[in-house]
Backbone as a ProteinNet text record, in pm:
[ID]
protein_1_A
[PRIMARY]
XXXXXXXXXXXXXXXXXXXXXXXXXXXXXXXXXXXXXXXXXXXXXXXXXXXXXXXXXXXXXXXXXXXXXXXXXXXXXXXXXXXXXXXXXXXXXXXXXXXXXXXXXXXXXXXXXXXXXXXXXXXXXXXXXXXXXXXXXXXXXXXXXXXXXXXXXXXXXXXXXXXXXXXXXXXXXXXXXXXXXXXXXXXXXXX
[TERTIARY]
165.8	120.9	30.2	36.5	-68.1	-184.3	-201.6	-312.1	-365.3	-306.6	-379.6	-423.2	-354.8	-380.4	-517.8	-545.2	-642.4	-808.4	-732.9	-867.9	-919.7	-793.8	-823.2	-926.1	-926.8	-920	-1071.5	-1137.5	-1227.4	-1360.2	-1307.4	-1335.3	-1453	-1606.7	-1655.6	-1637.7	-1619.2	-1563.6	-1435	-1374.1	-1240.9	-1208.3	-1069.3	-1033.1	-957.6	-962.9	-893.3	-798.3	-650.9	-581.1	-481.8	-447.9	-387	-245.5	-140.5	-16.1	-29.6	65.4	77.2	220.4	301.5	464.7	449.2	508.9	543.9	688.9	793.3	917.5	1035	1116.5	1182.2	1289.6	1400.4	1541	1613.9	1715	1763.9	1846.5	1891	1988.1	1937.1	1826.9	1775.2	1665.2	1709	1626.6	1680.5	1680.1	1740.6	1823.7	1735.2	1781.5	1854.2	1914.3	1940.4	1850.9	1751.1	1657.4	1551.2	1493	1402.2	1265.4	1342.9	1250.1	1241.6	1091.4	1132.3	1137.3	1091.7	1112.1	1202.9	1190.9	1289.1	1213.6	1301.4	1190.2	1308.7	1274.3	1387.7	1491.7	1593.7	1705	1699	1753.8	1741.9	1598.1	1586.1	1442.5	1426.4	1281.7	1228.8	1343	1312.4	1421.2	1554.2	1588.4	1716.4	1753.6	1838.9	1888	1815.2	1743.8	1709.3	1564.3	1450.2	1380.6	1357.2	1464.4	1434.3	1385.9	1558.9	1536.7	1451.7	1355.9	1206.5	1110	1119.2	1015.2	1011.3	1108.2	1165.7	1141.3	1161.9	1120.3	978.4	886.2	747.3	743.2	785.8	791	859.9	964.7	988.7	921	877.4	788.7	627	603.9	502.5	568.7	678.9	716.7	706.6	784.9	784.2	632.5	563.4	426.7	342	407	329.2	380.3	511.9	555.1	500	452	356.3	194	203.9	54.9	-54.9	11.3	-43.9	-20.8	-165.3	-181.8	-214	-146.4	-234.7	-282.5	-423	-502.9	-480.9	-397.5	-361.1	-227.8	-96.9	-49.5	-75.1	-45	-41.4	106.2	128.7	238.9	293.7	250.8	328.7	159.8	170.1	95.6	163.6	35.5	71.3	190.6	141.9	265.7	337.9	212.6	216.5	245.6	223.8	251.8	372.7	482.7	612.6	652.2	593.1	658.2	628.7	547.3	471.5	433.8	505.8	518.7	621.6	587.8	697.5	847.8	930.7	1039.3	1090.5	1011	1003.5	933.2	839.6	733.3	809.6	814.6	850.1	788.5	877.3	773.2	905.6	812.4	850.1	810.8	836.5	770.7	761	645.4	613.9	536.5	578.8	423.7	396.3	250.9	197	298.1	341.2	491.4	508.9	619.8	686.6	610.3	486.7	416.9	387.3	349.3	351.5	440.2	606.9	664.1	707.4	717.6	752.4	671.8	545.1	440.4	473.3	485.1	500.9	653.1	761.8	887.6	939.1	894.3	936.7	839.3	776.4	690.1	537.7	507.6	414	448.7	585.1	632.7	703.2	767	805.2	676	573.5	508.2	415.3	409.4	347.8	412.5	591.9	686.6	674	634.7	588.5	487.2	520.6	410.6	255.3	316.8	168.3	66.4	-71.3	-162.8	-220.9	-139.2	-177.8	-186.1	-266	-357	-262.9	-255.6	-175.8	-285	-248.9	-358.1	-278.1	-296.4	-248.6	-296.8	-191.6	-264	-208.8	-330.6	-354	-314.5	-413.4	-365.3	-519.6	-510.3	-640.5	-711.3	-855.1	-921.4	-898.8	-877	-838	-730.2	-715.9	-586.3	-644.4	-733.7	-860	-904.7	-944.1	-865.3	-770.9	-692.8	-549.3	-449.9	-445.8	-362.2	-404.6	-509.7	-525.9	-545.9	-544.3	-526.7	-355.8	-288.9	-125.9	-97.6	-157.9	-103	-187	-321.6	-425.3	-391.8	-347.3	-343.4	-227.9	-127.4	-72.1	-86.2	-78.6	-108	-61.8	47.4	197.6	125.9	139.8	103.2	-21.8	-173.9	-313.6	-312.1	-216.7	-260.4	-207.7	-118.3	-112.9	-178.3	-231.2	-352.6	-452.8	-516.6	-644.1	-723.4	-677.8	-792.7	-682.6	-782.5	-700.5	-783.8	-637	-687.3	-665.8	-785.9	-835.3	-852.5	-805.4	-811.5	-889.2	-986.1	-1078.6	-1078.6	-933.6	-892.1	-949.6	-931	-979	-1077.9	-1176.3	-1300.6	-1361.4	-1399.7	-1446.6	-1396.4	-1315.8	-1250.8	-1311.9	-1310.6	-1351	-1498.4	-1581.4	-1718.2	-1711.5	-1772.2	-1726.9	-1746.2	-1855	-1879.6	-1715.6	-1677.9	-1564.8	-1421.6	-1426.8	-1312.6	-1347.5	-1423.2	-1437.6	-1576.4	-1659.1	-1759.4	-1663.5	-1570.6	-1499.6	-1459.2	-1324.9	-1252.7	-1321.9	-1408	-1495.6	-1532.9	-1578.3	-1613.3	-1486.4	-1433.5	-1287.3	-1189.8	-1222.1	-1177.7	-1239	-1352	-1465.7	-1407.4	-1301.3	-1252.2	-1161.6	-1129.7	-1022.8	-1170.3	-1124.2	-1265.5	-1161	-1281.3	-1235.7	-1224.4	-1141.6	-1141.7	-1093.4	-1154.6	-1118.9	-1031	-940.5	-825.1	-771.8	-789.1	-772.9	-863.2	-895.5	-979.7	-979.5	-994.2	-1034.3	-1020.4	-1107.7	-1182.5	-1063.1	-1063.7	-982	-846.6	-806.5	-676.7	-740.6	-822.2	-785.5	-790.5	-711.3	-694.3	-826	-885	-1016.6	-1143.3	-1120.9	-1254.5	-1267.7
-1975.1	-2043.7	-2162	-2225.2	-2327.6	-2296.5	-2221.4	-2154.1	-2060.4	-2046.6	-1955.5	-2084.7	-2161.1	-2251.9	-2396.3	-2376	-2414.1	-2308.3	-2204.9	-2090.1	-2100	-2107	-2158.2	-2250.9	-2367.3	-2477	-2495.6	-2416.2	-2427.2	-2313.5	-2225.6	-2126.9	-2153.7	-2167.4	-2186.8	-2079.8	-1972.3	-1897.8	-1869.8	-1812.9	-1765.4	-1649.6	-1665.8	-1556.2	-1465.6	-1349	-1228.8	-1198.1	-1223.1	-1178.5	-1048.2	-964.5	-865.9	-856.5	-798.4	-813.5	-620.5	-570.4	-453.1	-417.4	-362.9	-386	-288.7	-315.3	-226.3	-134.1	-242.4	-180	-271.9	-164.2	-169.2	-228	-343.8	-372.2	-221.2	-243.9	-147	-28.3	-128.3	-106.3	26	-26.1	71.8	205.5	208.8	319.2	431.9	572.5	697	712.9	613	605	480.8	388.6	300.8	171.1	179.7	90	81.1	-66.6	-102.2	-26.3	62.1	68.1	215.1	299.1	457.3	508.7	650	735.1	739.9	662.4	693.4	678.7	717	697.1	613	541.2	491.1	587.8	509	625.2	679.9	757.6	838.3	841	888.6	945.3	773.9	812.4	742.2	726.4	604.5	576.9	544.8	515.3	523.5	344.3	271.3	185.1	116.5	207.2	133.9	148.4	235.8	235.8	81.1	137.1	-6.7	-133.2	-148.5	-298.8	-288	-199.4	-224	-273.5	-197	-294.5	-420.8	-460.8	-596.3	-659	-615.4	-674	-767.3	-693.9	-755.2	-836	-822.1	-948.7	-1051.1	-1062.7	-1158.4	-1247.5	-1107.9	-1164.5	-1262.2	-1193	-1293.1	-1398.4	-1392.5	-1510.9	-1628.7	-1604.7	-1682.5	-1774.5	-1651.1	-1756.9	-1811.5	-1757.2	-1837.6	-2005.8	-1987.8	-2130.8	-2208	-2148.6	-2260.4	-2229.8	-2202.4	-2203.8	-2124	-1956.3	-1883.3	-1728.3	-1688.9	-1540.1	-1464.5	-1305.6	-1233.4	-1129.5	-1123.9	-1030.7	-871.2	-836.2	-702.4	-673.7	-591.8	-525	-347	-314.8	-214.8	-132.7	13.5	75.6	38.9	81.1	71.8	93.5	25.2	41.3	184.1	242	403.4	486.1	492.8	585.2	710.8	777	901.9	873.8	771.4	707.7	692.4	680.4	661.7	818.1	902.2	1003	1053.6	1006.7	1010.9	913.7	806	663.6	642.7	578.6	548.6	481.4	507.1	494	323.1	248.1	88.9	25.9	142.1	95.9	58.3	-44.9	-104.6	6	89.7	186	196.1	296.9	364	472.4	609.6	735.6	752.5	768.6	865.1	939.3	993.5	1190.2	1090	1166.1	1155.4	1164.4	1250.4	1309.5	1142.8	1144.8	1005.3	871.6	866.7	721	734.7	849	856.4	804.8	881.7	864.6	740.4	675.4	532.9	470.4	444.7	387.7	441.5	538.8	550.9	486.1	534.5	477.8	337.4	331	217.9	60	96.9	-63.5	-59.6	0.5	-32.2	-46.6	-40.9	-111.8	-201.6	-268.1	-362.2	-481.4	-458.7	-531.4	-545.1	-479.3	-503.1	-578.9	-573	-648.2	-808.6	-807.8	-954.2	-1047.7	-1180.1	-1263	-1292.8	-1193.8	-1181.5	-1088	-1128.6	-1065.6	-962.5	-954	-878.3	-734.7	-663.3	-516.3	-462.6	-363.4	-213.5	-146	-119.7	-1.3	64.5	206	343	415.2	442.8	515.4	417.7	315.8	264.7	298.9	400.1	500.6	576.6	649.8	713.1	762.3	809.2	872.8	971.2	1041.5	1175.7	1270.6	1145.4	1213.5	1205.4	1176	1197.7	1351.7	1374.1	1330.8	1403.8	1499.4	1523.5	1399.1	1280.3	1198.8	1119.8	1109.8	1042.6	1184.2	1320.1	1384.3	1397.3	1358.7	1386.1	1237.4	1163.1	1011.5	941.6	976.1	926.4	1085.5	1194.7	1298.8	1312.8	1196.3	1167.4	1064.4	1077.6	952.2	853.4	837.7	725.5	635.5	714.8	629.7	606.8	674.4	638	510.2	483.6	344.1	225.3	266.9	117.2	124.5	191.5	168	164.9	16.7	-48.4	-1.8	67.6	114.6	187.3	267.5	330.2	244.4	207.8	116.7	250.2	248.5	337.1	231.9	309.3	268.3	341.7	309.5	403.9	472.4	471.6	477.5	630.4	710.7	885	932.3	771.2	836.1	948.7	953.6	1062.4	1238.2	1235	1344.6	1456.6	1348.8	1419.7	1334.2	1422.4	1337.8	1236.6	1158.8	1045.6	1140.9	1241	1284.6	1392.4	1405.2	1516.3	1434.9	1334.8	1221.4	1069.6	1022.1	923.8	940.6	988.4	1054.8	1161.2	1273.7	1331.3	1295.6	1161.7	1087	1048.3	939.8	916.6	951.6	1064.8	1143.8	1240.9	1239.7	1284.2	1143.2	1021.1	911.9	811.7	821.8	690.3	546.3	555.7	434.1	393.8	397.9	324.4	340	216.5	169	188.6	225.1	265.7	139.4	76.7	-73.8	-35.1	-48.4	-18.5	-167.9	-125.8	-252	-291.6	-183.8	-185	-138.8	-189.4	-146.9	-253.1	-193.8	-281.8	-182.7	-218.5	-172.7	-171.1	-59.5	-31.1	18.2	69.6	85.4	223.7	340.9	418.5	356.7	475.4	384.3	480.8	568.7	627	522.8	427	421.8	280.3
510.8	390.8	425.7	543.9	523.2	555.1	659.5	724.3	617.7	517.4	396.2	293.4	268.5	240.2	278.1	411.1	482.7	450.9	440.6	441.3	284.7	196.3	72.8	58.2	100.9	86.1	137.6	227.3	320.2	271.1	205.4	114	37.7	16.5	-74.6	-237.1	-187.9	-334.3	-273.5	-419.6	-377.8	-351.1	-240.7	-120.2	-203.4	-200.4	-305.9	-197.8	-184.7	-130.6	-167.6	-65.6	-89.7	22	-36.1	78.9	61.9	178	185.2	296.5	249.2	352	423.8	536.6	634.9	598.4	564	550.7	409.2	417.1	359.3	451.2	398.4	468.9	492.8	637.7	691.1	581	517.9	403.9	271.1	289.1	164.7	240.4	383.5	441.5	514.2	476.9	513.2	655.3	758.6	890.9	932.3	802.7	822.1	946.6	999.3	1026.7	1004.3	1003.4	1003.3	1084.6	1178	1271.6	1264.1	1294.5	1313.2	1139.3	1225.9	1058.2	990.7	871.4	729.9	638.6	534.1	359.3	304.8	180	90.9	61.1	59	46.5	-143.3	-158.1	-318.4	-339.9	-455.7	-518.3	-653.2	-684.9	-806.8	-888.3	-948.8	-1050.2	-1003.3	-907.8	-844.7	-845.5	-791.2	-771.5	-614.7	-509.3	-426.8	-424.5	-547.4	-563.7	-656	-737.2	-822.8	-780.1	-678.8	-567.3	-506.6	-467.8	-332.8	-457	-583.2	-675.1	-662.6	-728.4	-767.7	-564.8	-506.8	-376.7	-348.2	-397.9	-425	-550.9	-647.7	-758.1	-713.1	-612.8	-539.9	-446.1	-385.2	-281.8	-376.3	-455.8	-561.2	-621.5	-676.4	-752.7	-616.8	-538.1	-367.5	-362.4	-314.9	-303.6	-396.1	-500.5	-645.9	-660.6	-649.5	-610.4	-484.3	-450.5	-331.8	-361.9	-501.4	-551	-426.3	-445.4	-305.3	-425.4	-466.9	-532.7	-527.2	-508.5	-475.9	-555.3	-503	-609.9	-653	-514	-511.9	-428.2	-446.1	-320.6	-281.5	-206.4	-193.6	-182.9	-258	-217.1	-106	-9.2	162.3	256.3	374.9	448.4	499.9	547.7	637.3	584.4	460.1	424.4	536	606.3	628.9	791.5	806.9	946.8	960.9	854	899.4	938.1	956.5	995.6	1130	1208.3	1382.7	1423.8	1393.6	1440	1521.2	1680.9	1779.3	1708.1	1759.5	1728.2	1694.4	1757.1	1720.2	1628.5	1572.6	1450.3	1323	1252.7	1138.4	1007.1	938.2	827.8	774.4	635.9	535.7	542.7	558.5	523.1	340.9	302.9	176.5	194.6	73.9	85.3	-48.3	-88.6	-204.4	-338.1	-336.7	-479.3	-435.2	-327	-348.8	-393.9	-317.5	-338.3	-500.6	-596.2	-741.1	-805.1	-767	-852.6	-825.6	-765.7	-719.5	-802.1	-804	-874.9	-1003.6	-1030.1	-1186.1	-1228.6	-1157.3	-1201.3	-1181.1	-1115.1	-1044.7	-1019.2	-875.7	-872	-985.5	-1047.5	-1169.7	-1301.4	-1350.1	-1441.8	-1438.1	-1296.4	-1249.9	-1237.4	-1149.8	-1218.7	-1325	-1427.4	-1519.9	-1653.9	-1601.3	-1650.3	-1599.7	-1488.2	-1419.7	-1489.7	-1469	-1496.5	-1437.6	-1304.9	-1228.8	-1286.8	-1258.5	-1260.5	-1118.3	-1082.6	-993.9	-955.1	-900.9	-920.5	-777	-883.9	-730.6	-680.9	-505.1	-456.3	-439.2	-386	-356	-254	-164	-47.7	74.6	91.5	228.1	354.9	378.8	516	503.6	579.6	655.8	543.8	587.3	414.1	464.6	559.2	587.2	488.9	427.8	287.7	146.6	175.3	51.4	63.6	-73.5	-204.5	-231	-170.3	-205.9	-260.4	-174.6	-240.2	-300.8	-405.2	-526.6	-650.4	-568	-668.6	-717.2	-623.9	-662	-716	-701.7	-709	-896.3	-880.4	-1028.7	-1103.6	-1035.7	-1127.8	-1233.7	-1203.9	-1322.2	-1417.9	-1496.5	-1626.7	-1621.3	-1614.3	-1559.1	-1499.6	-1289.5	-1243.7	-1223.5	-1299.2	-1298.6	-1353.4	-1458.7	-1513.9	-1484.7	-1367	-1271.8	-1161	-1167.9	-1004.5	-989.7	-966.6	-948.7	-877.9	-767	-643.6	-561.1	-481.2	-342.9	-249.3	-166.5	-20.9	83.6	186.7	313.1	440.4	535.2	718.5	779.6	812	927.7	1053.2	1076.3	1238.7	1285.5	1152.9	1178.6	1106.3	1091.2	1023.5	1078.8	1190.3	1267.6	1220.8	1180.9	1189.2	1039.8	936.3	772.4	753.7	712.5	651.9	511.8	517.6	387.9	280.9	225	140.1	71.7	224.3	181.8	128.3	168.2	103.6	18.1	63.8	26.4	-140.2	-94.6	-217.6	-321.8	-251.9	-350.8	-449.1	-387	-470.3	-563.2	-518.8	-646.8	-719.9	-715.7	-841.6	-965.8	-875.3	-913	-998.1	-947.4	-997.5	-1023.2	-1085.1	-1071.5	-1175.6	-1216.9	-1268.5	-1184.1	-1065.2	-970.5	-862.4	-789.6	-687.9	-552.2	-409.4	-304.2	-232.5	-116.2	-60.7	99.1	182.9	323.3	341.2	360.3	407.6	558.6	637.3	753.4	894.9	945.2	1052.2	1171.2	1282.6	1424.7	1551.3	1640.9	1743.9	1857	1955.3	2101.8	2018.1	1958.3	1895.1	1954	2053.3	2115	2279.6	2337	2473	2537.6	2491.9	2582.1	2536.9	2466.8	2397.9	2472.4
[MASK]
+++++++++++++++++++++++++++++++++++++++++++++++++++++++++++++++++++++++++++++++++++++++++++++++++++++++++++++++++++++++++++++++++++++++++++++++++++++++++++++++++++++++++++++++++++++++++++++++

């Protein structure tokens, strides 16, 4: 907080911040840790879906009291990563179905019940999952109308041409905007 607070502060316009979780407490995850593949335990609508909502309205109410807002969160970082992620990696596994119905049941009427103004992304994980997962995720009504944008990581740009994911989507969803959220250089060890 201060060091965001400093960047604030130093900022000639203002900084649009976005949070995005790694994990869920041990408690509410299939493998009981923090660490390694699990998903939330039960399905949408459930009691520990609920509490991971209400987790981030906490986590906003928190830094709102230190006059700290953010413009956006995201579902879960790497959804798809919690499932071939080393065994010490901090995650959540979701598929598309799950990151929907969550967003529809759960964290997008949680916060839209909130006093915050703040905008949901969807996805944030490779565009390589473009556009299958904004067709399972904006292809429902529910959760299309809590989601501001799909957040994308470039790590496997190489692999799909922008036109085949990133141009698709768009056209397929041109009222939710695309936002690369993650990227940085040597994260291969040949390169």
């Amino acid at each position: 907080i201060p060091l965001l607070r400093r960047a604030l502060a130093m900022s000639k316009r203002p900084l649009l911040l976005f949070a995005s979780p790694w994990t869920a407490p041990a408690w509410m995850k299939s493998n009981g840790d923090v660490r390694g593949k699990g998903t939330l335990k039960g399905k949408a609508g459930d009691k520990y879906h609920k509490t991971w909502a209400n987790y981030f309205i906490k986590f906003l109410d928190e830094y709102a009291k230190r006059n700290v807002t953010f413009w956006a969160v995201t579902a879960q970082n790497e959804p798809l990563a919690g499932l071939f992620t080393p065994p010490q990696a901090p995650t959540i596994a979701f598929t598309a179905a799950q990151q929907r119905d969550f967003i529809a049941q759960d964290l997008g009427p949680a916060l839209a019940r909130s006093s915050h103004r703040t905008r949901l992304l969807m996805l944030d994980d490779q565009r390589i999952h473009l556009p299958h997962w904004a067709k399972v995720v904006l292809g429902n009504a529910t959760a299309a109308r809590y989601v501001a944008g799909l957040a994308v990581h470039w790590y496997l740009d190489a692999i799909v041409p922008p036109a085949w994911s990133l141009e698709a989507t768009h056209k397929l969803f041109p009222d939710h905007f695309l936002l690369y959220t993650e990227a940085c250089t040597g994260f291969f060890m040949f390169r």
